[in-house]
Amino acid sequence: MRIVYGREESRDALLTGRGKGLDSAPASILESTKAAFGKAMTPLETAQYIIARVRVGGDDAVRDITKRLDGVELGDLQVPSSAIEKAYDEVDAEVIDALRLAAERVRRFQEKSMPESWVDYGEGYGELVNPVERVGVYVPGGTARFPSTVLMAVIPARVAGVDEIIVATNPGVDRGVHPVVLVAADIAGADRVLQIGGAQAVAAMAYGTESVPKVDMVCGPGGLFTTLAKKLVFGEVGVDGLYGPTETLVIADEDANPTLCAADLLAQAEHDILAKPVLITTSDALADNVNSEIEVRLRRLDRSEMAARSVEEQGLIAVVADLEEAFELANAFAPEHVSLMVRDPWSHVGSVRNAGAVFLGDFSHEVLGDYVAGPSHVMPTSGTARFGSGLSVRSFLKFSPVVGLSERRAAEISHAASVLGRAEGLTAHAEAAEIRDELSDEER
């Protein structure tokens, strides 16, 4: 990985071009969409075109777009329950056990995170907490299968109390939705699974079709067109966030284990050529040792070519003067994951202000967060941890303030309301407060 030195050079290297890059796409993607639809379109125009077609054409439009883009001829858009039952026979028992263990840990974490309604009768206010009624969960496919994402998105919605949860994911050319994804959907508690991917899946769930019910919220990570589609349908439905390629930032001091640092960075790099593995360290020696470890470990990976491109094109090692500079840079970068490979990591947790999730020490590594630690692995990327949080029960809840004042408490604050109403030139507001004062005076 490229090594840079000092605070300013590191800051420039980390933040230049930071963002989602939704306005551009590799030439291969542009060529495939042109071949599919017969005209050159930007990524945004392509997503708009797909959404418009699905909104008008419903199921038939979804089938046509899926055939053009994925080469898959769809019959029913929904996977039959018989296929889900059969999937258990096609998935190794050890994998099923691992999914169940992960599901239980995710469920327990989300239950502990669940907010509750509350009321203060003396002050006359409170808050109602209610779940949305129907959620569409998008699970990406393509170069890898993600049964873990099914668990990480469906279970928080289930714990939040969502009435109906629909999973949509890419169908394979030969066998439809992969059995391990179907098993994960069943274990997580999804109500139905759609064999639809891409922007057409988001559009179908956002607007509804003959066989896909309209949802209240679309959540989950995806590729460029899926993310653009989520952005375009926001307002018609809720969305959890707009996710880019995965990223991990490791903060390490001179005592950190270079092998563990390299292993964690490569675990992110193998996701995608656009994945961002970043190391910020106070040690020149550690920087060199991590680079050496990466070179050695790359050769043994099944996805070595993809990981190598991520390391070479997106990876960075920043060597800084001290941990204060390291945390300053990490907070400016606001990554999806921050791993603290430093002495006494708990003493530094308070220095992390912008991160999707924080991992402490050698044994709380980010891969556990991907699968079995407990929190959802659907996290803010591309710097959005500056204002966003990871997917959780809170993502599926609505918070409605309730005002139920006693007559006495209302009388104590109504005059201030009428004064403010008149100060804003809204006399009807003021009179609505004053008339209650008059009623109170008459009763007294």
CSV table of C-alpha atoms in Angstrom, one decimal:
chain,number,residue,atom,x,y,z
A,1,MET,CA,0.0,0.0,0.0
A,2,ARG,CA,1.1,3.6,-0.6
A,3,ILE,CA,2.7,5.2,2.5
A,4,VAL,CA,2.4,8.9,3.3
A,5,TYR,CA,4.0,10.8,6.1
A,6,GLY,CA,2.8,13.6,8.4
A,7,ARG,CA,-0.5,15.1,9.2
A,8,GLU,CA,-1.0,17.3,6.2
A,9,GLU,CA,0.1,14.9,3.5
A,10,SER,CA,-2.0,12.2,5.2
A,11,ARG,CA,-5.1,14.4,5.4
A,12,ASP,CA,-4.8,15.3,1.7
A,13,ALA,CA,-4.4,11.6,0.8
A,14,LEU,CA,-7.4,10.5,2.9
A,15,LEU,CA,-9.9,13.3,2.1
A,16,THR,CA,-9.2,14.2,-1.6
A,17,GLY,CA,-12.1,12.8,-3.6
A,18,ARG,CA,-13.8,11.5,-0.5
A,19,GLY,CA,-17.5,10.8,-1.2
A,20,LYS,CA,-19.8,8.4,-2.9
A,21,GLY,CA,-18.9,9.1,-6.5
A,22,LEU,CA,-22.5,8.4,-7.6
A,23,ASP,CA,-22.1,10.5,-10.8
A,24,SER,CA,-19.6,8.2,-12.4
A,25,ALA,CA,-19.2,4.5,-13.3
A,26,PRO,CA,-16.6,2.2,-14.9
A,27,ALA,CA,-16.7,2.0,-18.6
A,28,SER,CA,-17.8,-1.6,-18.4
A,29,ILE,CA,-20.9,-0.7,-16.6
A,30,LEU,CA,-21.8,2.1,-19.0
A,31,GLU,CA,-21.3,-0.3,-21.9
A,32,SER,CA,-23.5,-3.0,-20.4
A,33,THR,CA,-26.4,-0.6,-19.8
A,34,LYS,CA,-26.0,0.8,-23.3
A,35,ALA,CA,-26.2,-2.7,-24.7
A,36,ALA,CA,-29.2,-3.5,-22.5
A,37,PHE,CA,-31.3,-0.4,-23.3
A,38,GLY,CA,-29.9,0.7,-26.7
A,39,LYS,CA,-28.8,4.2,-25.7
A,40,ALA,CA,-26.0,5.8,-23.7
A,41,MET,CA,-27.1,7.0,-20.3
A,42,THR,CA,-25.3,8.3,-17.2
A,43,PRO,CA,-25.8,6.2,-14.1
A,44,LEU,CA,-28.4,8.6,-12.8
A,45,GLU,CA,-30.3,8.6,-16.1
A,46,THR,CA,-30.2,4.8,-16.1
A,47,ALA,CA,-31.6,4.6,-12.6
A,48,GLN,CA,-34.3,7.1,-13.5
A,49,TYR,CA,-35.2,5.1,-16.6
A,50,ILE,CA,-35.5,1.8,-14.7
A,51,ILE,CA,-37.7,3.4,-12.0
A,52,ALA,CA,-40.0,5.0,-14.5
A,53,ARG,CA,-40.4,1.8,-16.4
A,54,VAL,CA,-41.2,-0.3,-13.3
A,55,ARG,CA,-43.6,2.4,-11.9
A,56,VAL,CA,-45.7,2.2,-15.1
A,57,GLY,CA,-45.0,-1.4,-16.3
A,58,GLY,CA,-45.1,-3.3,-13.0
A,59,ASP,CA,-44.1,-7.0,-13.0
A,60,ASP,CA,-43.6,-7.1,-16.8
A,61,ALA,CA,-41.1,-4.2,-16.7
A,62,VAL,CA,-39.2,-5.9,-13.8
A,63,ARG,CA,-39.0,-9.1,-15.9
A,64,ASP,CA,-37.9,-7.3,-19.0
A,65,ILE,CA,-35.2,-5.2,-17.2
A,66,THR,CA,-33.9,-8.3,-15.4
A,67,LYS,CA,-33.6,-10.2,-18.6
A,68,ARG,CA,-31.8,-7.3,-20.3
A,69,LEU,CA,-29.3,-6.6,-17.4
A,70,ASP,CA,-28.9,-10.0,-15.7
A,71,GLY,CA,-29.7,-12.4,-18.5
A,72,VAL,CA,-32.3,-14.1,-16.3
A,73,GLU,CA,-35.8,-15.1,-17.4
A,74,LEU,CA,-38.1,-14.6,-14.4
A,75,GLY,CA,-41.4,-16.3,-13.9
A,76,ASP,CA,-42.8,-15.6,-10.5
A,77,LEU,CA,-41.0,-12.7,-8.8
A,78,GLN,CA,-41.5,-14.3,-5.4
A,79,VAL,CA,-39.5,-17.3,-4.3
A,80,PRO,CA,-42.0,-20.1,-3.4
A,81,SER,CA,-42.0,-21.4,0.2
A,82,SER,CA,-41.3,-24.9,-1.1
A,83,ALA,CA,-37.9,-23.6,-2.5
A,84,ILE,CA,-37.1,-22.2,0.9
A,85,GLU,CA,-37.9,-25.5,2.6
A,86,LYS,CA,-35.8,-27.3,0.0
A,87,ALA,CA,-32.9,-24.9,0.6
A,88,TYR,CA,-32.2,-26.4,4.0
A,89,ASP,CA,-31.3,-29.7,2.3
A,90,GLU,CA,-28.8,-27.9,0.0
A,91,VAL,CA,-26.9,-26.0,2.7
A,92,ASP,CA,-24.2,-27.6,4.9
A,93,ALA,CA,-25.4,-28.2,8.4
A,94,GLU,CA,-22.4,-26.4,9.8
A,95,VAL,CA,-23.3,-23.3,7.8
A,96,ILE,CA,-26.9,-23.5,9.1
A,97,ASP,CA,-25.6,-23.7,12.7
A,98,ALA,CA,-23.3,-20.7,12.1
A,99,LEU,CA,-26.2,-18.7,10.8
A,100,ARG,CA,-28.3,-19.6,13.8
A,101,LEU,CA,-25.6,-18.6,16.2
A,102,ALA,CA,-25.1,-15.3,14.4
A,103,ALA,CA,-28.8,-14.7,14.3
A,104,GLU,CA,-29.2,-15.2,18.0
A,105,ARG,CA,-26.3,-12.7,18.8
A,106,VAL,CA,-27.8,-10.1,16.5
A,107,ARG,CA,-31.2,-10.6,18.0
A,108,ARG,CA,-30.0,-10.2,21.6
A,109,PHE,CA,-28.0,-7.1,20.7
A,110,GLN,CA,-31.0,-5.4,19.0
A,111,GLU,CA,-33.3,-6.3,21.9
A,112,LYS,CA,-30.9,-4.5,24.2
A,113,SER,CA,-30.9,-1.5,21.9
A,114,MET,CA,-34.7,-1.2,21.7
A,115,PRO,CA,-36.0,2.2,22.8
A,116,GLU,CA,-39.3,2.4,24.7
A,117,SER,CA,-42.2,4.9,24.8
A,118,TRP,CA,-42.2,7.1,27.8
A,119,VAL,CA,-44.4,9.8,29.5
A,120,ASP,CA,-43.9,12.4,32.2
A,121,TYR,CA,-47.4,13.1,33.5
A,122,GLY,CA,-46.2,16.1,35.6
A,123,GLU,CA,-44.8,18.0,32.6
A,124,GLY,CA,-47.6,16.7,30.3
A,125,TYR,CA,-45.4,15.2,27.6
A,126,GLY,CA,-43.9,12.0,26.4
A,127,GLU,CA,-43.0,10.1,23.3
A,128,LEU,CA,-44.6,7.2,21.4
A,129,VAL,CA,-42.2,4.7,19.7
A,130,ASN,CA,-43.8,2.7,16.8
A,131,PRO,CA,-42.3,0.6,14.0
A,132,VAL,CA,-42.9,1.2,10.4
A,133,GLU,CA,-45.4,-1.4,9.0
A,134,ARG,CA,-43.7,-2.9,5.9
A,135,VAL,CA,-40.0,-2.9,5.0
A,136,GLY,CA,-38.1,-4.0,1.9
A,137,VAL,CA,-34.6,-5.3,2.6
A,138,TYR,CA,-32.2,-5.3,-0.4
A,139,VAL,CA,-29.4,-7.9,-0.2
A,140,PRO,CA,-26.7,-7.5,-2.9
A,141,GLY,CA,-25.5,-10.5,-5.0
A,142,GLY,CA,-23.2,-10.4,-7.9
A,143,THR,CA,-19.6,-11.3,-7.1
A,144,ALA,CA,-20.4,-12.8,-3.7
A,145,ARG,CA,-23.3,-14.2,-1.6
A,146,PHE,CA,-24.3,-12.3,1.5
A,147,PRO,CA,-26.5,-14.4,3.8
A,148,SER,CA,-25.0,-12.4,6.7
A,149,THR,CA,-26.5,-9.2,5.3
A,150,VAL,CA,-29.9,-10.9,5.4
A,151,LEU,CA,-29.5,-11.5,9.1
A,152,MET,CA,-28.0,-8.0,9.8
A,153,ALA,CA,-31.0,-6.2,8.1
A,154,VAL,CA,-34.0,-8.4,8.7
A,155,ILE,CA,-33.4,-9.2,12.4
A,156,PRO,CA,-33.3,-5.5,13.5
A,157,ALA,CA,-36.6,-4.9,11.6
A,158,ARG,CA,-38.1,-8.0,13.2
A,159,VAL,CA,-37.1,-7.0,16.7
A,160,ALA,CA,-38.3,-3.4,16.1
A,161,GLY,CA,-41.8,-4.9,15.5
A,162,VAL,CA,-42.1,-4.4,11.7
A,163,ASP,CA,-45.3,-6.3,10.5
A,164,GLU,CA,-44.0,-7.5,7.1
A,165,ILE,CA,-40.4,-7.8,5.9
A,166,ILE,CA,-39.6,-8.5,2.2
A,167,VAL,CA,-36.2,-9.5,1.1
A,168,ALA,CA,-35.1,-8.8,-2.5
A,169,THR,CA,-31.9,-10.2,-4.0
A,170,ASN,CA,-30.3,-10.9,-7.4
A,171,PRO,CA,-31.3,-14.2,-9.0
A,172,GLY,CA,-28.6,-16.5,-10.4
A,173,VAL,CA,-28.7,-17.3,-14.1
A,174,ASP,CA,-29.0,-21.0,-13.4
A,175,ARG,CA,-30.6,-21.5,-10.0
A,176,GLY,CA,-32.4,-18.4,-8.9
A,177,VAL,CA,-31.7,-17.2,-5.3
A,178,HIS,CA,-28.8,-19.1,-3.7
A,179,PRO,CA,-30.0,-21.7,-1.1
A,180,VAL,CA,-27.8,-20.2,1.7
A,181,VAL,CA,-29.5,-16.8,1.2
A,182,LEU,CA,-33.0,-18.5,1.4
A,183,VAL,CA,-32.0,-20.3,4.6
A,184,ALA,CA,-30.7,-17.0,6.1
A,185,ALA,CA,-34.0,-15.3,5.2
A,186,ASP,CA,-36.0,-18.0,6.9
A,187,ILE,CA,-33.8,-18.0,10.1
A,188,ALA,CA,-34.0,-14.2,10.3
A,189,GLY,CA,-37.8,-14.2,9.9
A,190,ALA,CA,-38.4,-12.6,6.5
A,191,ASP,CA,-42.0,-12.9,5.3
A,192,ARG,CA,-41.2,-13.3,1.6
A,193,VAL,CA,-38.2,-13.3,-0.7
A,194,LEU,CA,-38.2,-11.7,-4.2
A,195,GLN,CA,-35.7,-12.9,-6.8
A,196,ILE,CA,-35.1,-9.3,-8.1
A,197,GLY,CA,-31.9,-7.3,-8.0
A,198,GLY,CA,-30.7,-3.8,-8.9
A,199,ALA,CA,-32.7,-0.6,-9.3
A,200,GLN,CA,-35.7,-2.6,-10.5
A,201,ALA,CA,-36.0,-4.2,-7.1
A,202,VAL,CA,-35.9,-0.9,-5.3
A,203,ALA,CA,-38.5,0.6,-7.6
A,204,ALA,CA,-40.8,-2.5,-7.3
A,205,MET,CA,-40.7,-2.2,-3.5
A,206,ALA,CA,-41.0,1.5,-3.4
A,207,TYR,CA,-44.0,1.9,-5.8
A,208,GLY,CA,-45.5,-1.6,-5.7
A,209,THR,CA,-46.4,-3.9,-8.6
A,210,GLU,CA,-49.0,-6.6,-9.2
A,211,SER,CA,-47.1,-9.1,-7.1
A,212,VAL,CA,-44.8,-6.8,-5.0
A,213,PRO,CA,-46.5,-4.8,-2.2
A,214,LYS,CA,-45.5,-1.2,-1.7
A,215,VAL,CA,-43.3,-0.9,1.3
A,216,ASP,CA,-42.8,2.0,3.8
A,217,MET,CA,-39.0,1.8,3.8
A,218,VAL,CA,-36.2,0.3,1.7
A,219,CYS,CA,-33.0,-0.6,3.5
A,220,GLY,CA,-29.7,-2.5,2.8
A,221,PRO,CA,-26.5,-2.0,0.8
A,222,GLY,CA,-26.1,-2.4,-2.9
A,223,GLY,CA,-24.2,-1.4,-6.0
A,224,LEU,CA,-24.2,1.9,-7.9
A,225,PHE,CA,-27.7,1.7,-9.5
A,226,THR,CA,-29.3,0.3,-6.4
A,227,THR,CA,-27.9,3.2,-4.3
A,228,LEU,CA,-29.0,5.7,-6.9
A,229,ALA,CA,-32.5,4.2,-7.0
A,230,LYS,CA,-32.7,4.5,-3.2
A,231,LYS,CA,-31.7,8.1,-3.4
A,232,LEU,CA,-34.4,8.7,-6.1
A,233,VAL,CA,-37.3,7.0,-4.3
A,234,PHE,CA,-36.5,8.7,-0.9
A,235,GLY,CA,-39.6,10.7,0.1
A,236,GLU,CA,-41.9,8.2,-1.5
A,237,VAL,CA,-40.5,5.7,1.0
A,238,GLY,CA,-37.9,6.0,3.8
A,239,VAL,CA,-34.4,4.7,3.2
A,240,ASP,CA,-31.8,3.8,5.8
A,241,GLY,CA,-28.8,5.4,4.0
A,242,LEU,CA,-26.8,5.4,0.9
A,243,TYR,CA,-23.9,3.0,1.1
A,244,GLY,CA,-20.6,2.9,-0.9
A,245,PRO,CA,-17.8,0.4,-0.9
A,246,THR,CA,-16.7,-1.0,2.5
A,247,GLU,CA,-13.8,0.6,4.4
A,248,THR,CA,-11.8,-0.2,7.5
A,249,LEU,CA,-9.4,2.2,9.2
A,250,VAL,CA,-6.9,0.6,11.6
A,251,ILE,CA,-5.2,2.9,14.2
A,252,ALA,CA,-2.0,1.2,15.4
A,253,ASP,CA,0.9,2.1,17.6
A,254,GLU,CA,4.4,0.6,17.7
A,255,ASP,CA,3.3,-2.4,19.8
A,256,ALA,CA,0.6,-3.5,17.3
A,257,ASN,CA,0.9,-6.9,15.6
A,258,PRO,CA,1.6,-6.3,11.9
A,259,THR,CA,0.2,-9.7,10.9
A,260,LEU,CA,-3.1,-9.0,12.5
A,261,CYS,CA,-3.2,-5.5,11.0
A,262,ALA,CA,-2.6,-6.9,7.5
A,263,ALA,CA,-5.1,-9.6,7.9
A,264,ASP,CA,-7.8,-7.2,8.9
A,265,LEU,CA,-7.0,-4.8,6.0
A,266,LEU,CA,-7.1,-7.6,3.5
A,267,ALA,CA,-10.5,-8.8,4.9
A,268,GLN,CA,-11.9,-5.5,3.7
A,269,ALA,CA,-9.9,-5.4,0.4
A,270,GLU,CA,-11.3,-8.7,-0.9
A,271,HIS,CA,-14.8,-7.3,-0.9
A,272,ASP,CA,-14.4,-5.0,-3.9
A,273,ILE,CA,-11.8,-3.3,-6.0
A,274,LEU,CA,-13.2,0.0,-4.6
A,275,ALA,CA,-12.9,-1.1,-0.9
A,276,LYS,CA,-10.7,1.1,1.2
A,277,PRO,CA,-8.2,-0.4,3.6
A,278,VAL,CA,-6.4,2.3,5.6
A,279,LEU,CA,-3.8,2.1,8.3
A,280,ILE,CA,-2.8,5.1,10.4
A,281,THR,CA,0.2,4.4,12.6
A,282,THR,CA,2.7,6.2,14.8
A,283,SER,CA,5.4,3.7,13.8
A,284,ASP,CA,7.6,3.7,10.6
A,285,ALA,CA,8.6,0.1,11.3
A,286,LEU,CA,5.0,-1.1,11.7
A,287,ALA,CA,4.1,0.6,8.4
A,288,ASP,CA,6.8,-1.3,6.5
A,289,ASN,CA,6.0,-4.6,8.3
A,290,VAL,CA,2.3,-4.4,7.5
A,291,ASN,CA,3.1,-3.8,3.9
A,292,SER,CA,5.3,-6.8,3.8
A,293,GLU,CA,2.7,-9.0,5.5
A,294,ILE,CA,0.1,-7.8,3.0
A,295,GLU,CA,2.3,-8.9,0.0
A,296,VAL,CA,2.8,-12.3,1.5
A,297,ARG,CA,-0.9,-12.9,2.5
A,298,LEU,CA,-2.3,-11.6,-0.8
A,299,ARG,CA,-0.9,-14.7,-2.7
A,300,ARG,CA,-3.1,-17.1,-0.7
A,301,LEU,CA,-6.4,-15.4,-1.2
A,302,ASP,CA,-9.1,-16.8,-3.5
A,303,ARG,CA,-10.0,-13.3,-4.5
A,304,SER,CA,-6.4,-12.1,-4.6
A,305,GLU,CA,-6.7,-10.2,-7.8
A,306,MET,CA,-9.6,-8.1,-6.5
A,307,ALA,CA,-7.9,-7.6,-3.1
A,308,ALA,CA,-4.7,-6.6,-4.8
A,309,ARG,CA,-6.4,-3.9,-6.8
A,310,SER,CA,-8.1,-2.6,-3.7
A,311,VAL,CA,-4.8,-2.4,-1.9
A,312,GLU,CA,-3.0,-0.8,-4.7
A,313,GLU,CA,-5.6,1.7,-5.9
A,314,GLN,CA,-7.6,2.5,-2.7
A,315,GLY,CA,-5.3,1.4,0.2
A,316,LEU,CA,-3.2,3.9,2.2
A,317,ILE,CA,-0.8,3.8,5.2
A,318,ALA,CA,-0.4,7.1,7.0
A,319,VAL,CA,2.5,7.6,9.4
A,320,VAL,CA,1.8,10.3,11.9
A,321,ALA,CA,3.5,11.8,14.9
A,322,ASP,CA,1.2,10.6,17.7
A,323,LEU,CA,-2.1,9.1,18.5
A,324,GLU,CA,-3.7,12.5,18.8
A,325,GLU,CA,-3.0,13.1,15.1
A,326,ALA,CA,-4.2,9.6,14.3
A,327,PHE,CA,-7.6,10.2,15.9
A,328,GLU,CA,-7.9,13.6,14.3
A,329,LEU,CA,-7.4,12.1,10.8
A,330,ALA,CA,-9.7,9.1,11.6
A,331,ASN,CA,-12.5,11.5,12.6
A,332,ALA,CA,-12.0,13.6,9.5
A,333,PHE,CA,-12.2,10.4,7.4
A,334,ALA,CA,-15.3,9.2,9.3
A,335,PRO,CA,-14.9,5.5,8.2
A,336,GLU,CA,-17.4,2.6,8.3
A,337,HIS,CA,-15.1,0.7,10.7
A,338,VAL,CA,-12.4,1.9,13.1
A,339,SER,CA,-10.1,-0.8,14.6
A,340,LEU,CA,-7.9,0.3,17.6
A,341,MET,CA,-4.8,-1.8,17.6
A,342,VAL,CA,-3.2,0.2,20.4
A,343,ARG,CA,-2.2,-0.3,24.0
A,344,ASP,CA,-5.2,-0.2,26.3
A,345,PRO,CA,-7.8,0.5,23.5
A,346,TRP,CA,-10.6,1.1,26.0
A,347,SER,CA,-8.9,4.2,27.2
A,348,HIS,CA,-9.1,5.7,23.7
A,349,VAL,CA,-12.7,4.9,22.8
A,350,GLY,CA,-13.7,8.4,23.7
A,351,SER,CA,-11.4,9.8,21.0
A,352,VAL,CA,-13.5,8.2,18.3
A,353,ARG,CA,-16.3,10.6,17.2
A,354,ASN,CA,-17.0,9.6,13.6
A,355,ALA,CA,-17.3,5.9,12.9
A,356,GLY,CA,-19.9,3.4,11.9
A,357,ALA,CA,-18.5,0.9,14.4
A,358,VAL,CA,-15.4,0.6,16.7
A,359,PHE,CA,-13.4,-2.5,17.3
A,360,LEU,CA,-11.0,-2.8,20.2
A,361,GLY,CA,-7.8,-4.8,20.3
A,362,ASP,CA,-6.4,-7.9,18.7
A,363,PHE,CA,-9.4,-10.2,19.3
A,364,SER,CA,-12.3,-7.9,18.6
A,365,HIS,CA,-11.6,-7.8,14.9
A,366,GLU,CA,-13.9,-6.4,12.3
A,367,VAL,CA,-14.6,-9.8,10.7
A,368,LEU,CA,-16.4,-10.8,13.8
A,369,GLY,CA,-18.5,-7.7,13.3
A,370,ASP,CA,-19.3,-8.8,9.7
A,371,TYR,CA,-20.8,-12.1,11.0
A,372,VAL,CA,-21.3,-12.9,14.6
A,373,ALA,CA,-20.4,-10.1,17.1
A,374,GLY,CA,-24.0,-8.7,17.4
A,375,PRO,CA,-24.4,-5.2,15.9
A,376,SER,CA,-25.6,-5.0,12.3
A,377,HIS,CA,-22.8,-4.8,9.7
A,378,VAL,CA,-24.8,-2.4,7.6
A,379,MET,CA,-22.8,0.8,8.4
A,380,PRO,CA,-22.4,4.3,7.1
A,381,THR,CA,-19.6,4.6,4.5
A,382,SER,CA,-17.9,7.3,2.4
A,383,GLY,CA,-17.7,9.8,5.3
A,384,THR,CA,-21.4,9.6,6.2
A,385,ALA,CA,-20.5,8.5,9.7
A,386,ARG,CA,-20.1,12.2,10.3
A,387,PHE,CA,-23.9,12.3,10.6
A,388,GLY,CA,-25.2,8.8,10.2
A,389,SER,CA,-25.4,5.6,12.2
A,390,GLY,CA,-25.5,1.9,11.4
A,391,LEU,CA,-28.6,-0.1,10.7
A,392,SER,CA,-30.4,-1.0,14.0
A,393,VAL,CA,-33.9,-1.3,15.5
A,394,ARG,CA,-33.9,2.6,15.6
A,395,SER,CA,-33.8,2.6,11.8
A,396,PHE,CA,-37.3,1.1,11.7
A,397,LEU,CA,-38.9,3.1,14.4
A,398,LYS,CA,-40.8,6.3,14.4
A,399,PHE,CA,-40.8,8.7,17.4
A,400,SER,CA,-44.0,10.7,17.9
A,401,PRO,CA,-44.0,13.3,20.7
A,402,VAL,CA,-47.2,13.3,22.8
A,403,VAL,CA,-48.4,16.4,24.6
A,404,GLY,CA,-51.1,15.9,27.3
A,405,LEU,CA,-50.9,19.0,29.6
A,406,SER,CA,-53.0,19.4,32.7
A,407,GLU,CA,-55.1,22.6,32.7
A,408,ARG,CA,-52.8,24.0,35.4
A,409,ARG,CA,-49.6,23.4,33.4
A,410,ALA,CA,-51.2,24.7,30.2
A,411,ALA,CA,-52.2,27.9,32.1
A,412,GLU,CA,-48.6,28.4,33.3
A,413,ILE,CA,-47.2,28.4,29.7
A,414,SER,CA,-50.0,29.7,27.5
A,415,HIS,CA,-49.1,33.4,28.0
A,416,ALA,CA,-45.6,32.7,26.6
A,417,ALA,CA,-47.2,31.0,23.6
A,418,SER,CA,-49.4,34.0,22.9
A,419,VAL,CA,-46.5,36.4,23.2
A,420,LEU,CA,-44.4,34.4,20.8
A,421,GLY,CA,-47.3,34.0,18.4
A,422,ARG,CA,-47.8,37.8,18.2
A,423,ALA,CA,-44.1,38.3,17.9
A,424,GLU,CA,-44.2,36.2,14.8
A,425,GLY,CA,-47.3,38.0,13.4
A,426,LEU,CA,-49.5,34.9,13.8
A,427,THR,CA,-52.4,36.3,15.7
A,428,ALA,CA,-54.6,33.2,15.3
A,429,HIS,CA,-51.9,31.3,17.1
A,430,ALA,CA,-51.9,33.9,19.9
A,431,GLU,CA,-55.7,33.9,20.2
A,432,ALA,CA,-55.8,30.1,20.3
A,433,ALA,CA,-53.6,30.3,23.4
A,434,GLU,CA,-55.4,33.4,24.9
A,435,ILE,CA,-58.9,31.9,24.6
A,436,ARG,CA,-57.8,29.1,26.9
A,437,ASP,CA,-56.5,31.6,29.5
A,438,GLU,CA,-60.0,33.3,29.3
A,439,LEU,CA,-61.8,30.0,29.9
A,440,SER,CA,-59.5,29.3,32.9
A,441,ASP,CA,-60.2,32.8,34.3
A,442,GLU,CA,-63.9,32.3,34.0
A,443,GLU,CA,-63.7,29.0,35.9
A,444,ARG,CA,-61.6,30.5,38.6
